[in-house]
Coordinates of C-alpha atoms in Angstrom, one line a residue:
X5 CA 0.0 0.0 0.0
X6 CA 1.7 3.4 -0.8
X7 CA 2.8 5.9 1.8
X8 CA 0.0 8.2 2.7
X9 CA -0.3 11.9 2.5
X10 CA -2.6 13.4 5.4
X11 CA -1.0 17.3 4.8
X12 CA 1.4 18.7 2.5
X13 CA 4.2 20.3 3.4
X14 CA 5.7 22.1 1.0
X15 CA 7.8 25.3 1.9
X16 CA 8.9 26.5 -1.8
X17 CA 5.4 27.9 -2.6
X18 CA 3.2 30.0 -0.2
X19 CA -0.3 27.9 0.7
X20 CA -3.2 29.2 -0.2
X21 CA -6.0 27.4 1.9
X22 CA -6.2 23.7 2.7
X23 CA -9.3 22.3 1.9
X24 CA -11.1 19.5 2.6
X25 CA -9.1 17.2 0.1
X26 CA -6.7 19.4 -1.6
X27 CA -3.2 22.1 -0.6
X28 CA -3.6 25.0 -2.7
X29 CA 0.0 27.0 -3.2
X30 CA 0.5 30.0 -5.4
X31 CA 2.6 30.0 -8.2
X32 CA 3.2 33.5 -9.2
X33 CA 0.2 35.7 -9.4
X34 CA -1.5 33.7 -12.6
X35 CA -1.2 29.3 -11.3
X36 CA -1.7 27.1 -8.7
X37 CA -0.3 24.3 -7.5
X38 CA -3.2 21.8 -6.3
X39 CA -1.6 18.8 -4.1
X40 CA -4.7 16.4 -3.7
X41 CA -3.7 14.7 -0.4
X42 CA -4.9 11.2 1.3
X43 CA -7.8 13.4 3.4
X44 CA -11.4 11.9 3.4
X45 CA -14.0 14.4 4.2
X46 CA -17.6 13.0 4.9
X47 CA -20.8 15.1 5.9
X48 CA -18.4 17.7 5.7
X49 CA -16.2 16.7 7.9
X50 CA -12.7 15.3 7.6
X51 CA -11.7 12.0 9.0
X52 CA -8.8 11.2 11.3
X53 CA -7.2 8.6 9.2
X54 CA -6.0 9.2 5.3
X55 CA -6.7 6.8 3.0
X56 CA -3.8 5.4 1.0
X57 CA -3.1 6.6 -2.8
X58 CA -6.1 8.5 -2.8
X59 CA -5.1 11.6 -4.0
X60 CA -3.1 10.3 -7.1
X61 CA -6.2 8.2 -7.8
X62 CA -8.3 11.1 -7.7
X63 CA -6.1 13.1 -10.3
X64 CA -5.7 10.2 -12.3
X65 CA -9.2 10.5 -12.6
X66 CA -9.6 14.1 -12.8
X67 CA -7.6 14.0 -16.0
X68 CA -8.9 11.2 -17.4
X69 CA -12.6 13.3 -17.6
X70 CA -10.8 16.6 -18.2
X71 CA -9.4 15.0 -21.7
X72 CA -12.9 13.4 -22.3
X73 CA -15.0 16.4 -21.9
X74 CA -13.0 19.6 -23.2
X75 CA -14.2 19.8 -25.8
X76 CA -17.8 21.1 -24.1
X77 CA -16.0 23.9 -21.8
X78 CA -11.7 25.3 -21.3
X79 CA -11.0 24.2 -18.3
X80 CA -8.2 24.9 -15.4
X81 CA -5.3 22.7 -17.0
X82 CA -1.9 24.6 -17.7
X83 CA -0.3 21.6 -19.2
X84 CA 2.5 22.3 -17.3
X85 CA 4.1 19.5 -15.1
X86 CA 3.6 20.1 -11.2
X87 CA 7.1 18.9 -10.5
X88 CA 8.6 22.0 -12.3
X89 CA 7.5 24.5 -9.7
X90 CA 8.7 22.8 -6.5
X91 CA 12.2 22.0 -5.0
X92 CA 13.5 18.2 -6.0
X93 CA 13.1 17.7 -2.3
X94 CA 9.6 18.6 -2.6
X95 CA 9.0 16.8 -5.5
X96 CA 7.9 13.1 -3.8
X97 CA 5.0 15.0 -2.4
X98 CA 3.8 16.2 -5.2
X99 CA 4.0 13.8 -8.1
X100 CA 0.9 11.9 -9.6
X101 CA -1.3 13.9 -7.3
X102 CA -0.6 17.7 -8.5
X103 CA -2.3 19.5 -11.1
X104 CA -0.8 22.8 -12.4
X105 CA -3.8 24.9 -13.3
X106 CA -5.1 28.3 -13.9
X107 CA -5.8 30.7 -11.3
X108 CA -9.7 31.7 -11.5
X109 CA -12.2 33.7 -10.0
X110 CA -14.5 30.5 -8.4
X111 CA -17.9 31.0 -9.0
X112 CA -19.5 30.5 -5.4
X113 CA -22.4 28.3 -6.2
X114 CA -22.0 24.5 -6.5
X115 CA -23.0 22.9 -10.1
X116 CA -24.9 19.8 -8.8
X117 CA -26.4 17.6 -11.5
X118 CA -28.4 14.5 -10.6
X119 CA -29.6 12.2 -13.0
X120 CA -30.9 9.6 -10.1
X121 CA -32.6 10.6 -7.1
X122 CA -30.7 9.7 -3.8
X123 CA -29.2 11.2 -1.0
X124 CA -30.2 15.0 0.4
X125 CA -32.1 14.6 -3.0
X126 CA -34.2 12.0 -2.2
X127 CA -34.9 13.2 1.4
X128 CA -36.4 16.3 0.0
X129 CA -38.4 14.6 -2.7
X130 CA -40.1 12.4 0.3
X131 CA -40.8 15.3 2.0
X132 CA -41.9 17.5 -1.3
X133 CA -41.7 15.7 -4.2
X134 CA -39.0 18.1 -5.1
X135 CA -36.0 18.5 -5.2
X136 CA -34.3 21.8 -5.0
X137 CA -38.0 23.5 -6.3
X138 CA -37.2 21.1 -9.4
X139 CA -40.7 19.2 -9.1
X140 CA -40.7 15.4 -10.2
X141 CA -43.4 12.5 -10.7
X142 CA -45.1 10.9 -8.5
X143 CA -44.2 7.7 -7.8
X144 CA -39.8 7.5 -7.4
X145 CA -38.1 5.4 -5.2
X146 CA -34.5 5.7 -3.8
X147 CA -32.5 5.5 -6.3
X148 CA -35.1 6.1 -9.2
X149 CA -33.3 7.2 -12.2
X150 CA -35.4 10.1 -13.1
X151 CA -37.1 11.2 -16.5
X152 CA -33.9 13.6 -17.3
X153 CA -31.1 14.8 -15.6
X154 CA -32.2 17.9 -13.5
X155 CA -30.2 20.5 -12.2
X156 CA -29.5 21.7 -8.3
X157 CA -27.2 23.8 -7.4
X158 CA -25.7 24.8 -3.9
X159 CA -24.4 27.3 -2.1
X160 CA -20.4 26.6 -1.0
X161 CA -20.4 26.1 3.1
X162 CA -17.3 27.0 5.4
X163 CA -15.0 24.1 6.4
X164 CA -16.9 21.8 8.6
X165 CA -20.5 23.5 7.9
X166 CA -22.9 21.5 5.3
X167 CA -23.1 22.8 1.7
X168 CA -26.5 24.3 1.4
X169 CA -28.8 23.1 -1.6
X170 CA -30.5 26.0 -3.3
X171 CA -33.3 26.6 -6.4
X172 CA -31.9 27.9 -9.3
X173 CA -33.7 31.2 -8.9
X174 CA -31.9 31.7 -6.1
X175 CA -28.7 31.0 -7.9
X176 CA -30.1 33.4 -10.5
X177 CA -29.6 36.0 -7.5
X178 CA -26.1 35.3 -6.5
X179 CA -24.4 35.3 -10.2
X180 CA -26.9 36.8 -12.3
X181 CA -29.2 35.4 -14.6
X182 CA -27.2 35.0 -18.1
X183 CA -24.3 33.0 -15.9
X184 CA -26.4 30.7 -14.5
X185 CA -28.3 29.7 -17.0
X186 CA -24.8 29.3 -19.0
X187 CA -23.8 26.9 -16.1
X188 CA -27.0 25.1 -15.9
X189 CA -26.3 24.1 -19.8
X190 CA -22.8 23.6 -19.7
X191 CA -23.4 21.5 -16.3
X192 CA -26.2 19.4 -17.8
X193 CA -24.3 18.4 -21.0
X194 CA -20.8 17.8 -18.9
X195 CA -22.8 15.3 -16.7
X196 CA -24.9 13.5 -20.0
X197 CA -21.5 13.0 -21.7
X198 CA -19.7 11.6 -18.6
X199 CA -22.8 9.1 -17.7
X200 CA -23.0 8.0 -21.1
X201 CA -19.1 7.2 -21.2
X202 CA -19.3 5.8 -17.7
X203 CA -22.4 3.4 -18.5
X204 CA -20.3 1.6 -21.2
X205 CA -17.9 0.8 -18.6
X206 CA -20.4 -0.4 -16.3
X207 CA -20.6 2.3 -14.3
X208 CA -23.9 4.5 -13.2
X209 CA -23.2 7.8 -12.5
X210 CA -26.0 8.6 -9.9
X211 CA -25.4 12.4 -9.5
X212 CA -22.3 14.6 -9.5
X213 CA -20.9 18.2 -8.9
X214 CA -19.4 20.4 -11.0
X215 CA -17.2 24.0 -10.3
X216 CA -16.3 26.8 -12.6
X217 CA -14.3 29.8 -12.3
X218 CA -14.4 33.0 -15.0
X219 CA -10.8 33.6 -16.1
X220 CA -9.3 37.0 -17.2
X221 CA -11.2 37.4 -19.9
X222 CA -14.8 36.1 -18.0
X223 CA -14.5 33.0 -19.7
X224 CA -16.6 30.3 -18.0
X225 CA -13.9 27.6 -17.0
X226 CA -14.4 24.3 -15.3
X227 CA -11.8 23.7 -12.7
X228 CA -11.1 21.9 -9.4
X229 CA -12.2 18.0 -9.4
X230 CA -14.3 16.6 -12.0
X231 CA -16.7 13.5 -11.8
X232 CA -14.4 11.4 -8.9
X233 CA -15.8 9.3 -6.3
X234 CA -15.3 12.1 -4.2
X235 CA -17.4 14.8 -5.8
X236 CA -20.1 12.4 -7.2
X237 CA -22.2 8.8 -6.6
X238 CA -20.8 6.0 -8.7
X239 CA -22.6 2.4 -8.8
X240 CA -21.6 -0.6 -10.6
X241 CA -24.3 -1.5 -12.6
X242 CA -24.2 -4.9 -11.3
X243 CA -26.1 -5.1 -8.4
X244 CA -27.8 -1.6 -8.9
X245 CA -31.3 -3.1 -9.8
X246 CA -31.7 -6.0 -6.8
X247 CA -30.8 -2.8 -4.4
X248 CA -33.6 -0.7 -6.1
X249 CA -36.1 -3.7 -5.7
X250 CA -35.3 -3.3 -2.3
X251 CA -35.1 0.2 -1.9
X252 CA -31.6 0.0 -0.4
X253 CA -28.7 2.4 -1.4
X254 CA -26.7 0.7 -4.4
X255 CA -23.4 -0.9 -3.7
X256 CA -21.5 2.0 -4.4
X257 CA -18.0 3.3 -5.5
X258 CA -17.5 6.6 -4.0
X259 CA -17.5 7.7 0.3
X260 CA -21.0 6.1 0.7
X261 CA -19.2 3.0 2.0
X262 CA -17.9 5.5 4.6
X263 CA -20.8 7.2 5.1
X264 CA -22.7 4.1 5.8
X265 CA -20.1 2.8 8.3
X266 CA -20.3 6.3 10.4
X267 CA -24.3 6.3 10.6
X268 CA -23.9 3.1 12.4
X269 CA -20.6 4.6 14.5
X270 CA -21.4 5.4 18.4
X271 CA -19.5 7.8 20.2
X272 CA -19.9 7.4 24.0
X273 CA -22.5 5.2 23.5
X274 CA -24.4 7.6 20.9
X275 CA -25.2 7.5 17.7
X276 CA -21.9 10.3 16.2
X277 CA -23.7 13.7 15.6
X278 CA -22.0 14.7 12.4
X279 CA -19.6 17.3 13.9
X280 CA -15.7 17.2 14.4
X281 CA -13.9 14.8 15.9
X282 CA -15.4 12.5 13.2
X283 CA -15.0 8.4 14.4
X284 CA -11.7 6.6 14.2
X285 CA -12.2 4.7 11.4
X286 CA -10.8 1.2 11.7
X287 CA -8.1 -0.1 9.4
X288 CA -10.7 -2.4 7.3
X289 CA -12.8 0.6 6.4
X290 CA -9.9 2.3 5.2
X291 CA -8.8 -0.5 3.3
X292 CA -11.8 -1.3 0.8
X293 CA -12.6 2.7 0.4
X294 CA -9.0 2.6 -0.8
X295 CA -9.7 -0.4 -2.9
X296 CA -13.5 1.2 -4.2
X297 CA -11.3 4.3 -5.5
X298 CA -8.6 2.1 -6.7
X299 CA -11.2 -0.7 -8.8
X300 CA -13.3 2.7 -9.7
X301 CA -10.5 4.2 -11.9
X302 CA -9.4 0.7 -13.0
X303 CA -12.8 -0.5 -14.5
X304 CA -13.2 3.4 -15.8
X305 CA -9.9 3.9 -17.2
X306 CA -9.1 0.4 -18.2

């Protein structure tokens, strides 16, 4: 099992923010240097434990889909190699899990696109059929794939709150009207071309998010991570319809093996409220979410 990366620690370049997943460093006033590390965040919060060769797998991935889809949108890529802009020291840290990209203006909305319902998205349909004011039939079941691919945005939360879904009126308010419509589109197609890509490989992609940036020039650009288990739902389509007879959640590629392990967790004897300190999680867990990333990009890329 490779070494894992819980923080980066480079001292060459000056560090941006640390998210969730990935070290941001500045590289002159116009790149950045994105290290994706071995951090798992789940309901927006990050776990304890990293989980080994995550981060490569996840820009493996990335730039598997950036090659596929740029033809529909420019997006962040420089085409530079990461290694280039860090000491050779520094270098170990950073290869296989860098990308050299474009320094944007984020957009602050979310571009969520689900083409089945499940999740916060089937939660809100039970209670109003609905689903970020997009209305839907009658009738769905978790993990329904619905009539079309809808579109339903959110609002980006603070490290450690819960992104917020919105209606795309609302959206209409925080960017203006001719954007988001723009990203609505572009969003829509991105996500039918990557499903219908996936689905050959025997992959469903349930739902998936999407962020964009304006450039210089105001150029929509897509940037950060694209369609990994980390920023969408991924289920083999083997085993998909027996868990929709039975109104289960799909054997699944992406963190919902995590997610499913920590609704079960107890801390003190309680069920684990969703805030930091998340659950240890224990070494088996870590093991086959390294191996659902790893088989993910295997069956996909392969």
């Amino acid at each position: 099992m490779p070494q894992a990366l819980l923080n980066s620690t480079l001292t060459s370049l000056p560090l941006l923010a640390r998210g969730k997943v990935r070290d941001n460093y500045a590289v002159g006033s116009d790149r950045i240097l994105m290290v994706a590390s071995d951090r798992l965040s789940a309901f927006d919060v990050i776990m304890g434990e990293p989980i080994p060769g995550k981060g490569a797998l996840l820009t493996e991935m990335a730039l598997f889909w950036f090659a596929h889809l740029q033809g529909i949108v420019p997006n962040h890529l420089t085409g530079d190699d990461p290694t280039s802009v860090v000491t050779a020291a520094e270098r170990e840290q950073v290869r296989g899990r860098s990308m050299l990209v474009k320094r944007l203006k984020p957009l602050p909305v979310e571009a969520v696109v689900r083409g089945y319902l499940a999740g916060s998205g089937w939660t809100e349909y039970q209670a109003s059929q609905s689903v970020c004011g997009v209305k839907l039939p009658a009738g769905l079941k978790n993990a329904s794939r619905l009539p079309e691919p809808i579109f339903t945005p959110a609002t980006k939360a603070e490290m450690g709150d819960h992104d917020e879904n919105i209606s795309f009126e609302r959206m209409q308010g925080i960017i203006g009207p001719e954007l988001a419509g723009k990203v609505r589109t572009t969003a829509i197609q991105l996500y039918t071309t990557a499903a219908e890509i996936a689905l050959k490989k025997g992959i469903i992609i349930a739902d998936t998010k999407f962020e964009f940036g304006l450039d210089a020039d105001g150029t929509l650009t897509l940037m950060d991570e694209v369609l990994t288990p980390d920023s969408s739902r991924f289920w083999p389509i083997e085993g998909y319809e027996a868990a929709f007879r039975e109104g289960r959640n799909p054997p699944s590629y992406d963190k919902q093996f995590v997610r499913d392990w920590l609704e079960q967790a107890r801390v003190n004897g309680q069920p684990w409220n969703k805030k930091a300190p998340a659950p240890s999680l224990p070494p088996d867990v870590v093991a086959k979410t390294a191996d659902k990333y790893r088989e993910a990009l295997q069956r996909l890329t392969g």
